Amino acid sequence: MRNAFVTGGSGFVGRPLLRRLIARNIRVSALARSDAAASAVKNEGAVVCRGDLLDERAIIEGMRGCDTVFHVAGHLSEWDNYEVFHKSNVVGTRTALAAAKAAGVSTFVAVGASAVVMGRPMSMTNISEDLPLQMPSWAPYISTKAEAERMVREANTPEFRTVVIRPPLIWGAGMPLLDDLVVAIKAGQFAMPNGGRQVMSTSHVDNVVECLVLAAEKGLGGVAYHVTDGDVSTLKDVLADLLGTRGVPPVKRSVPFGVAWRIAAAMEAVWRTFRMRNKPPITRQTLRLIGQDFTIDISRARRDLGYMPVINRADGLARMCG
């Protein structure tokens, strides 16, 4: 890897990825659709490619001369029209793939999501990457990320190697999700499903970046790899640790999962019927992501990539407090 192109370079995962690549003396170009994004990637030392994720011509020009593409950009939100998710996660991925092929790129690594195997609510522990992809109609993030992964893996050829990295909850300093959670808690709009007893896997942003780089170097074409911090915890403990870095006390409010699921479905119906612009206090998609046991196996990444977490929970939390 000598020359890389990054989409989403100004974001939570993209910026530390830029730093990692540039520290290795890799020439990096990064897509930027706004002045703020352009300034952010330029400050990290990347060459700015101005354009939108759907602007194939601009992306092709930015990718010329690059051997590796890291497709990090995507849309993650608790609530939005399906079309918004589809445009960013599916059409955006299709455009990036087409541009990479046209520019003669040899390796394409995409940030996927471990949630792509989540269908109806159920406990899922120590799962492998071999479970079938799911596309639930009530979870546009899950369904569009699953469709995007399918496209990436099917695009693999001997001349064009494609790899997908599947993290669970990505955390670390500057995580946008924590900002939203603090606001919801202070507004009294968050309760812990099932008391937060469900177990879950997490992945610090530095561990995600480590796995992305290893996937570019060693990943098998057409394959997806899970990445985690190498341990499991409960939702209650994960959120308590994260909130503690902001001086916010642990959440004590609790609601049974089944009750929360019915409330969320009713709220979604009301919001759609009246076309309300704000987001519901709770959605089935969010409940599916955090409301049931969900832990993932990283044996494949350890075996194929030599992946080992580069930061543990204690050190990651200390950085967030510092």
Tab-separated table of C-alpha atoms in Angstrom:
chain	number	residue	atom	x	y	z
A	1	MET	CA	0.000	0.000	0.000
A	2	ARG	CA	1.573	3.240	-1.219
A	3	ASN	CA	-1.343	5.464	-2.196
A	4	ALA	CA	-4.754	5.330	-0.524
A	5	PHE	CA	-8.112	7.036	-0.996
A	6	VAL	CA	-10.500	7.472	1.921
A	7	THR	CA	-14.198	8.338	1.949
A	8	GLY	CA	-15.553	9.693	5.227
A	9	GLY	CA	-12.091	10.944	6.157
A	10	SER	CA	-13.385	13.807	8.301
A	11	GLY	CA	-15.529	11.529	10.455
A	12	PHE	CA	-15.160	9.646	13.725
A	13	VAL	CA	-13.418	6.632	12.139
A	14	GLY	CA	-11.976	8.405	9.112
A	15	ARG	CA	-9.747	10.905	10.884
A	16	PRO	CA	-7.796	8.400	12.993
A	17	LEU	CA	-7.485	6.247	9.868
A	18	LEU	CA	-5.928	9.193	8.009
A	19	ARG	CA	-3.466	9.723	10.866
A	20	ARG	CA	-2.521	6.051	10.883
A	21	LEU	CA	-1.914	5.897	7.143
A	22	ILE	CA	0.016	9.164	6.961
A	23	ALA	CA	2.188	8.104	9.905
A	24	ARG	CA	3.229	5.154	7.732
A	25	ASN	CA	4.266	7.524	4.920
A	26	ILE	CA	1.355	6.477	2.733
A	27	ARG	CA	0.098	9.188	0.400
A	28	VAL	CA	-3.578	9.711	1.204
A	29	SER	CA	-6.343	11.478	-0.702
A	30	ALA	CA	-9.674	12.020	1.029
A	31	LEU	CA	-13.111	12.880	-0.288
A	32	ALA	CA	-14.621	16.064	1.161
A	33	ARG	CA	-18.023	17.461	0.255
A	34	SER	CA	-17.874	20.620	2.410
A	35	ASP	CA	-15.390	23.296	3.380
A	36	ALA	CA	-15.351	21.978	6.950
A	37	ALA	CA	-14.603	18.433	5.787
A	38	ALA	CA	-11.908	19.675	3.414
A	39	SER	CA	-10.245	21.624	6.220
A	40	ALA	CA	-10.396	18.607	8.553
A	41	VAL	CA	-8.737	16.154	6.157
A	42	LYS	CA	-6.176	18.734	5.030
A	43	ASN	CA	-5.195	19.348	8.651
A	44	GLU	CA	-4.520	15.618	9.012
A	45	GLY	CA	-2.150	15.776	6.046
A	46	ALA	CA	-4.350	14.286	3.314
A	47	VAL	CA	-4.812	15.597	-0.211
A	48	VAL	CA	-8.337	16.974	-0.578
A	49	CYS	CA	-10.661	15.599	-3.246
A	50	ARG	CA	-13.689	17.876	-3.400
A	51	GLY	CA	-16.896	16.103	-4.290
A	52	ASP	CA	-19.988	14.294	-3.107
A	53	LEU	CA	-20.142	10.569	-2.422
A	54	LEU	CA	-22.396	10.237	-5.480
A	55	ASP	CA	-20.106	12.251	-7.783
A	56	GLU	CA	-18.465	9.359	-9.607
A	57	ARG	CA	-16.409	11.531	-11.934
A	58	ALA	CA	-14.827	13.501	-9.086
A	59	ILE	CA	-14.136	10.330	-7.133
A	60	ILE	CA	-12.473	8.643	-10.105
A	61	GLU	CA	-10.108	11.577	-10.472
A	62	GLY	CA	-9.310	11.498	-6.754
A	63	MET	CA	-8.638	7.762	-6.883
A	64	ARG	CA	-6.305	7.831	-9.878
A	65	GLY	CA	-2.905	6.479	-8.914
A	66	CYS	CA	-4.243	4.897	-5.718
A	67	ASP	CA	-3.831	1.197	-5.026
A	68	THR	CA	-6.194	1.043	-2.018
A	69	VAL	CA	-9.581	2.536	-1.181
A	70	PHE	CA	-11.008	2.695	2.332
A	71	HIS	CA	-14.754	3.281	2.087
A	72	VAL	CA	-15.670	4.623	5.525
A	73	ALA	CA	-18.498	7.028	4.688
A	74	GLY	CA	-22.065	6.031	5.455
A	75	HIS	CA	-25.243	7.089	7.203
A	76	LEU	CA	-26.029	5.979	10.777
A	77	SER	CA	-29.048	7.460	12.507
A	78	GLU	CA	-31.803	6.312	14.835
A	79	TRP	CA	-34.482	7.745	12.554
A	80	ASP	CA	-34.610	8.891	8.948
A	81	ASN	CA	-36.427	8.113	5.730
A	82	TYR	CA	-35.314	4.874	4.097
A	83	GLU	CA	-34.285	6.879	1.037
A	84	VAL	CA	-31.667	8.777	3.088
A	85	PHE	CA	-30.059	5.544	4.277
A	86	HIS	CA	-30.270	3.976	0.809
A	87	LYS	CA	-28.730	6.957	-0.944
A	88	SER	CA	-25.703	7.058	1.343
A	89	ASN	CA	-25.147	3.418	2.246
A	90	VAL	CA	-26.198	1.656	-0.949
A	91	VAL	CA	-25.922	4.139	-3.815
A	92	GLY	CA	-22.822	5.701	-2.256
A	93	THR	CA	-21.141	2.300	-1.986
A	94	ARG	CA	-22.115	1.389	-5.544
A	95	THR	CA	-20.610	4.660	-6.775
A	96	ALA	CA	-17.387	4.154	-4.819
A	97	LEU	CA	-17.008	0.621	-6.188
A	98	ALA	CA	-17.562	1.751	-9.764
A	99	ALA	CA	-15.118	4.627	-9.377
A	100	ALA	CA	-12.463	2.374	-7.849
A	101	LYS	CA	-12.717	-0.077	-10.742
A	102	ALA	CA	-12.566	2.735	-13.302
A	103	ALA	CA	-9.492	4.222	-11.602
A	104	GLY	CA	-7.640	0.906	-11.586
A	105	VAL	CA	-7.620	0.441	-7.801
A	106	SER	CA	-6.618	-3.072	-6.705
A	107	THR	CA	-7.939	-3.196	-3.109
A	108	PHE	CA	-11.246	-1.938	-1.709
A	109	VAL	CA	-11.882	-2.127	2.053
A	110	ALA	CA	-15.296	-1.086	3.388
A	111	VAL	CA	-16.491	-0.387	6.909
A	112	GLY	CA	-19.580	-2.512	7.347
A	113	ALA	CA	-21.531	-3.330	10.510
A	114	SER	CA	-21.858	-6.453	12.619
A	115	ALA	CA	-25.578	-5.626	12.836
A	116	VAL	CA	-26.150	-6.876	9.277
A	117	VAL	CA	-27.064	-10.300	10.681
A	118	MET	CA	-29.764	-8.910	13.005
A	119	GLY	CA	-33.301	-9.859	12.072
A	120	ARG	CA	-36.155	-10.439	14.520
A	121	PRO	CA	-35.208	-9.747	18.152
A	122	MET	CA	-33.361	-12.674	19.720
A	123	SER	CA	-30.254	-13.426	21.761
A	124	MET	CA	-27.155	-13.897	19.565
A	125	THR	CA	-23.825	-14.783	21.179
A	126	ASN	CA	-20.365	-15.573	19.824
A	127	ILE	CA	-21.626	-15.409	16.255
A	128	SER	CA	-19.429	-15.882	13.193
A	129	GLU	CA	-19.464	-13.984	9.911
A	130	ASP	CA	-21.259	-16.877	8.200
A	131	LEU	CA	-24.793	-16.053	9.330
A	132	PRO	CA	-27.072	-14.824	6.509
A	133	LEU	CA	-27.508	-11.098	5.921
A	134	GLN	CA	-30.789	-9.609	7.146
A	135	MET	CA	-32.847	-6.764	5.707
A	136	PRO	CA	-35.653	-5.953	8.174
A	137	SER	CA	-38.080	-3.359	6.836
A	138	TRP	CA	-38.229	-1.563	10.209
A	139	ALA	CA	-34.442	-1.099	10.402
A	140	PRO	CA	-33.200	0.896	7.380
A	141	TYR	CA	-29.645	1.166	8.730
A	142	ILE	CA	-29.332	-2.610	9.104
A	143	SER	CA	-30.959	-3.384	5.760
A	144	THR	CA	-28.947	-0.848	3.731
A	145	LYS	CA	-25.643	-1.823	5.360
A	146	ALA	CA	-26.444	-5.450	4.544
A	147	GLU	CA	-27.146	-4.561	0.914
A	148	ALA	CA	-23.937	-2.518	0.737
A	149	GLU	CA	-21.891	-5.416	2.132
A	150	ARG	CA	-23.411	-7.804	-0.377
A	151	MET	CA	-22.374	-5.509	-3.234
A	152	VAL	CA	-18.845	-5.107	-1.943
A	153	ARG	CA	-18.244	-8.810	-1.467
A	154	GLU	CA	-19.782	-9.737	-4.804
A	155	ALA	CA	-17.564	-7.183	-6.577
A	156	ASN	CA	-14.454	-9.171	-5.653
A	157	THR	CA	-12.345	-10.455	-8.567
A	158	PRO	CA	-8.713	-11.598	-8.889
A	159	GLU	CA	-7.840	-8.076	-10.083
A	160	PHE	CA	-10.073	-6.193	-7.633
A	161	ARG	CA	-9.896	-7.446	-4.046
A	162	THR	CA	-12.773	-6.382	-1.814
A	163	VAL	CA	-12.936	-6.810	1.955
A	164	VAL	CA	-15.505	-5.771	4.594
A	165	ILE	CA	-14.797	-5.003	8.248
A	166	ARG	CA	-17.738	-5.457	10.619
A	167	PRO	CA	-17.441	-3.589	13.931
A	168	PRO	CA	-20.152	-3.547	16.619
A	169	LEU	CA	-20.601	-0.372	18.718
A	170	ILE	CA	-17.608	1.868	17.891
A	171	TRP	CA	-16.510	4.010	20.815
A	172	GLY	CA	-13.767	6.415	21.805
A	173	ALA	CA	-13.061	10.111	22.245
A	174	GLY	CA	-15.389	12.234	20.144
A	175	MET	CA	-17.974	9.507	19.508
A	176	PRO	CA	-21.170	11.184	18.197
A	177	LEU	CA	-23.447	8.573	19.784
A	178	LEU	CA	-22.387	9.612	23.269
A	179	ASP	CA	-23.370	13.232	22.624
A	180	ASP	CA	-26.869	12.124	21.584
A	181	LEU	CA	-27.176	9.760	24.539
A	182	VAL	CA	-26.283	12.426	27.092
A	183	VAL	CA	-28.906	14.758	25.623
A	184	ALA	CA	-31.576	12.016	25.727
A	185	ILE	CA	-30.755	11.079	29.325
A	186	LYS	CA	-30.850	14.669	30.541
A	187	ALA	CA	-34.212	15.080	28.813
A	188	GLY	CA	-35.553	11.963	30.531
A	189	GLN	CA	-36.015	10.180	27.207
A	190	PHE	CA	-33.852	7.103	27.781
A	191	ALA	CA	-34.545	3.947	29.782
A	192	MET	CA	-32.388	0.827	29.835
A	193	PRO	CA	-34.077	-2.092	28.030
A	194	ASN	CA	-34.186	-5.112	30.367
A	195	GLY	CA	-32.090	-3.216	32.888
A	196	GLY	CA	-29.056	-3.369	30.582
A	197	ARG	CA	-28.284	-6.977	31.552
A	198	GLN	CA	-27.708	-8.050	27.925
A	199	VAL	CA	-24.111	-8.822	26.959
A	200	MET	CA	-22.480	-7.081	24.015
A	201	SER	CA	-19.260	-6.671	22.043
A	202	THR	CA	-17.679	-3.282	21.409
A	203	SER	CA	-14.776	-1.957	19.335
A	204	HIS	CA	-12.662	1.077	20.175
A	205	VAL	CA	-12.088	3.272	17.129
A	206	ASP	CA	-8.341	2.535	17.240
A	207	ASN	CA	-9.067	-1.189	17.045
A	208	VAL	CA	-11.315	-0.598	14.035
A	209	VAL	CA	-8.509	1.342	12.322
A	210	GLU	CA	-6.030	-1.440	13.128
A	211	CYS	CA	-8.313	-4.011	11.510
A	212	LEU	CA	-8.911	-1.819	8.457
A	213	VAL	CA	-5.183	-1.535	7.785
A	214	LEU	CA	-4.630	-5.248	8.322
A	215	ALA	CA	-7.541	-6.044	6.001
A	216	ALA	CA	-5.958	-3.929	3.260
A	217	GLU	CA	-2.680	-5.783	3.682
A	218	LYS	CA	-3.824	-9.356	4.317
A	219	GLY	CA	-7.598	-9.683	3.935
A	220	LEU	CA	-8.994	-12.411	1.709
A	221	GLY	CA	-11.068	-11.146	-1.195
A	222	GLY	CA	-14.830	-11.255	-0.856
A	223	VAL	CA	-14.627	-11.888	2.885
A	224	ALA	CA	-16.080	-10.069	5.918
A	225	TYR	CA	-14.194	-9.804	9.209
A	226	HIS	CA	-15.530	-9.050	12.670
A	227	VAL	CA	-13.509	-6.678	14.855
A	228	THR	CA	-13.965	-6.150	18.600
A	229	ASP	CA	-12.030	-5.147	21.713
A	230	GLY	CA	-11.560	-8.838	22.468
A	231	ASP	CA	-13.896	-8.900	25.464
A	232	VAL	CA	-17.583	-8.667	26.287
A	233	SER	CA	-19.549	-6.596	28.775
A	234	THR	CA	-23.136	-5.739	29.606
A	235	LEU	CA	-24.942	-2.782	28.095
A	236	LYS	CA	-25.361	-1.382	31.600
A	237	ASP	CA	-21.622	-1.420	32.279
A	238	VAL	CA	-20.647	-0.121	28.825
A	239	LEU	CA	-22.975	2.869	29.102
A	240	ALA	CA	-21.991	3.556	32.715
A	241	ASP	CA	-18.328	3.680	31.697
A	242	LEU	CA	-18.985	5.966	28.738
A	243	LEU	CA	-21.311	8.290	30.652
A	244	GLY	CA	-18.772	8.453	33.464
A	245	THR	CA	-16.310	10.140	31.101
A	246	ARG	CA	-18.842	13.004	30.881
A	247	GLY	CA	-19.662	13.093	34.576
A	248	VAL	CA	-23.150	11.707	33.942
A	249	PRO	CA	-24.425	9.136	36.488
A	250	PRO	CA	-25.475	5.645	35.326
A	251	VAL	CA	-28.968	5.179	33.936
A	252	LYS	CA	-31.349	3.666	36.510
A	253	ARG	CA	-34.591	3.727	34.541
A	254	SER	CA	-35.460	0.354	33.042
A	255	VAL	CA	-38.200	-1.024	30.804
A	256	PRO	CA	-38.919	-4.620	29.701
A	257	PHE	CA	-37.799	-5.219	26.130
A	258	GLY	CA	-41.208	-6.398	24.947
A	259	VAL	CA	-42.931	-3.312	26.320
A	260	ALA	CA	-40.318	-1.021	24.783
A	261	TRP	CA	-40.686	-2.782	21.415
A	262	ARG	CA	-44.454	-2.212	21.317
A	263	ILE	CA	-44.049	1.423	22.375
A	264	ALA	CA	-41.420	1.982	19.679
A	265	ALA	CA	-43.630	0.493	16.949
A	266	ALA	CA	-46.521	2.718	17.990
A	267	MET	CA	-44.319	5.822	18.064
A	268	GLU	CA	-42.930	5.091	14.613
A	269	ALA	CA	-46.478	4.814	13.247
A	270	VAL	CA	-47.422	8.178	14.747
A	271	TRP	CA	-44.280	9.882	13.481
A	272	ARG	CA	-44.834	8.563	9.947
A	273	THR	CA	-48.544	9.363	9.900
A	274	PHE	CA	-48.024	12.971	10.905
A	275	ARG	CA	-44.659	13.331	9.122
A	276	MET	CA	-43.007	14.698	12.226
A	277	ARG	CA	-39.564	16.167	11.616
A	278	ASN	CA	-37.929	15.292	14.920
A	279	LYS	CA	-37.071	11.696	15.822
A	280	PRO	CA	-39.109	9.442	18.143
A	281	PRO	CA	-37.718	8.940	21.657
A	282	ILE	CA	-37.215	5.267	20.809
A	283	THR	CA	-37.217	3.142	17.644
A	284	ARG	CA	-37.273	-0.590	16.964
A	285	GLN	CA	-33.990	-0.231	15.108
A	286	THR	CA	-32.232	1.179	18.182
A	287	LEU	CA	-33.812	-1.471	20.405
A	288	ARG	CA	-32.643	-4.223	18.053
A	289	LEU	CA	-29.101	-2.850	18.117
A	290	ILE	CA	-28.781	-2.682	21.919
A	291	GLY	CA	-31.721	-4.537	23.473
A	292	GLN	CA	-30.662	-8.188	23.136
A	293	ASP	CA	-27.510	-10.225	23.788
A	294	PHE	CA	-25.141	-9.699	20.859
A	295	THR	CA	-21.521	-10.827	20.951
A	296	ILE	CA	-19.315	-11.653	17.986
A	297	ASP	CA	-16.422	-14.000	17.330
A	298	ILE	CA	-13.171	-12.531	15.940
A	299	SER	CA	-11.418	-15.839	15.254
A	300	ARG	CA	-11.364	-15.188	11.505
A	301	ALA	CA	-9.672	-11.796	11.895
A	302	ARG	CA	-7.142	-13.281	14.311
A	303	ARG	CA	-6.367	-16.159	11.928
A	304	ASP	CA	-6.326	-14.384	8.546
A	305	LEU	CA	-5.169	-10.915	9.530
A	306	GLY	CA	-3.178	-11.519	12.691
A	307	TYR	CA	-5.527	-9.045	14.354
A	308	MET	CA	-5.044	-8.228	18.038
A	309	PRO	CA	-6.693	-5.274	19.815
A	310	VAL	CA	-4.256	-2.381	20.150
A	311	ILE	CA	-6.118	-0.640	22.986
A	312	ASN	CA	-8.110	-2.027	25.905
A	313	ARG	CA	-11.201	-0.660	27.630
A	314	ALA	CA	-9.379	0.941	30.564
A	315	ASP	CA	-6.930	2.849	28.370
A	316	GLY	CA	-9.657	3.920	25.968
A	317	LEU	CA	-11.783	5.314	28.771
A	318	ALA	CA	-8.778	7.091	30.275
A	319	ARG	CA	-8.180	8.858	26.959
A	320	MET	CA	-11.795	9.993	26.897
A	321	CYS	CA	-11.410	11.499	30.342
A	322	GLY	CA	-8.141	13.201	29.513
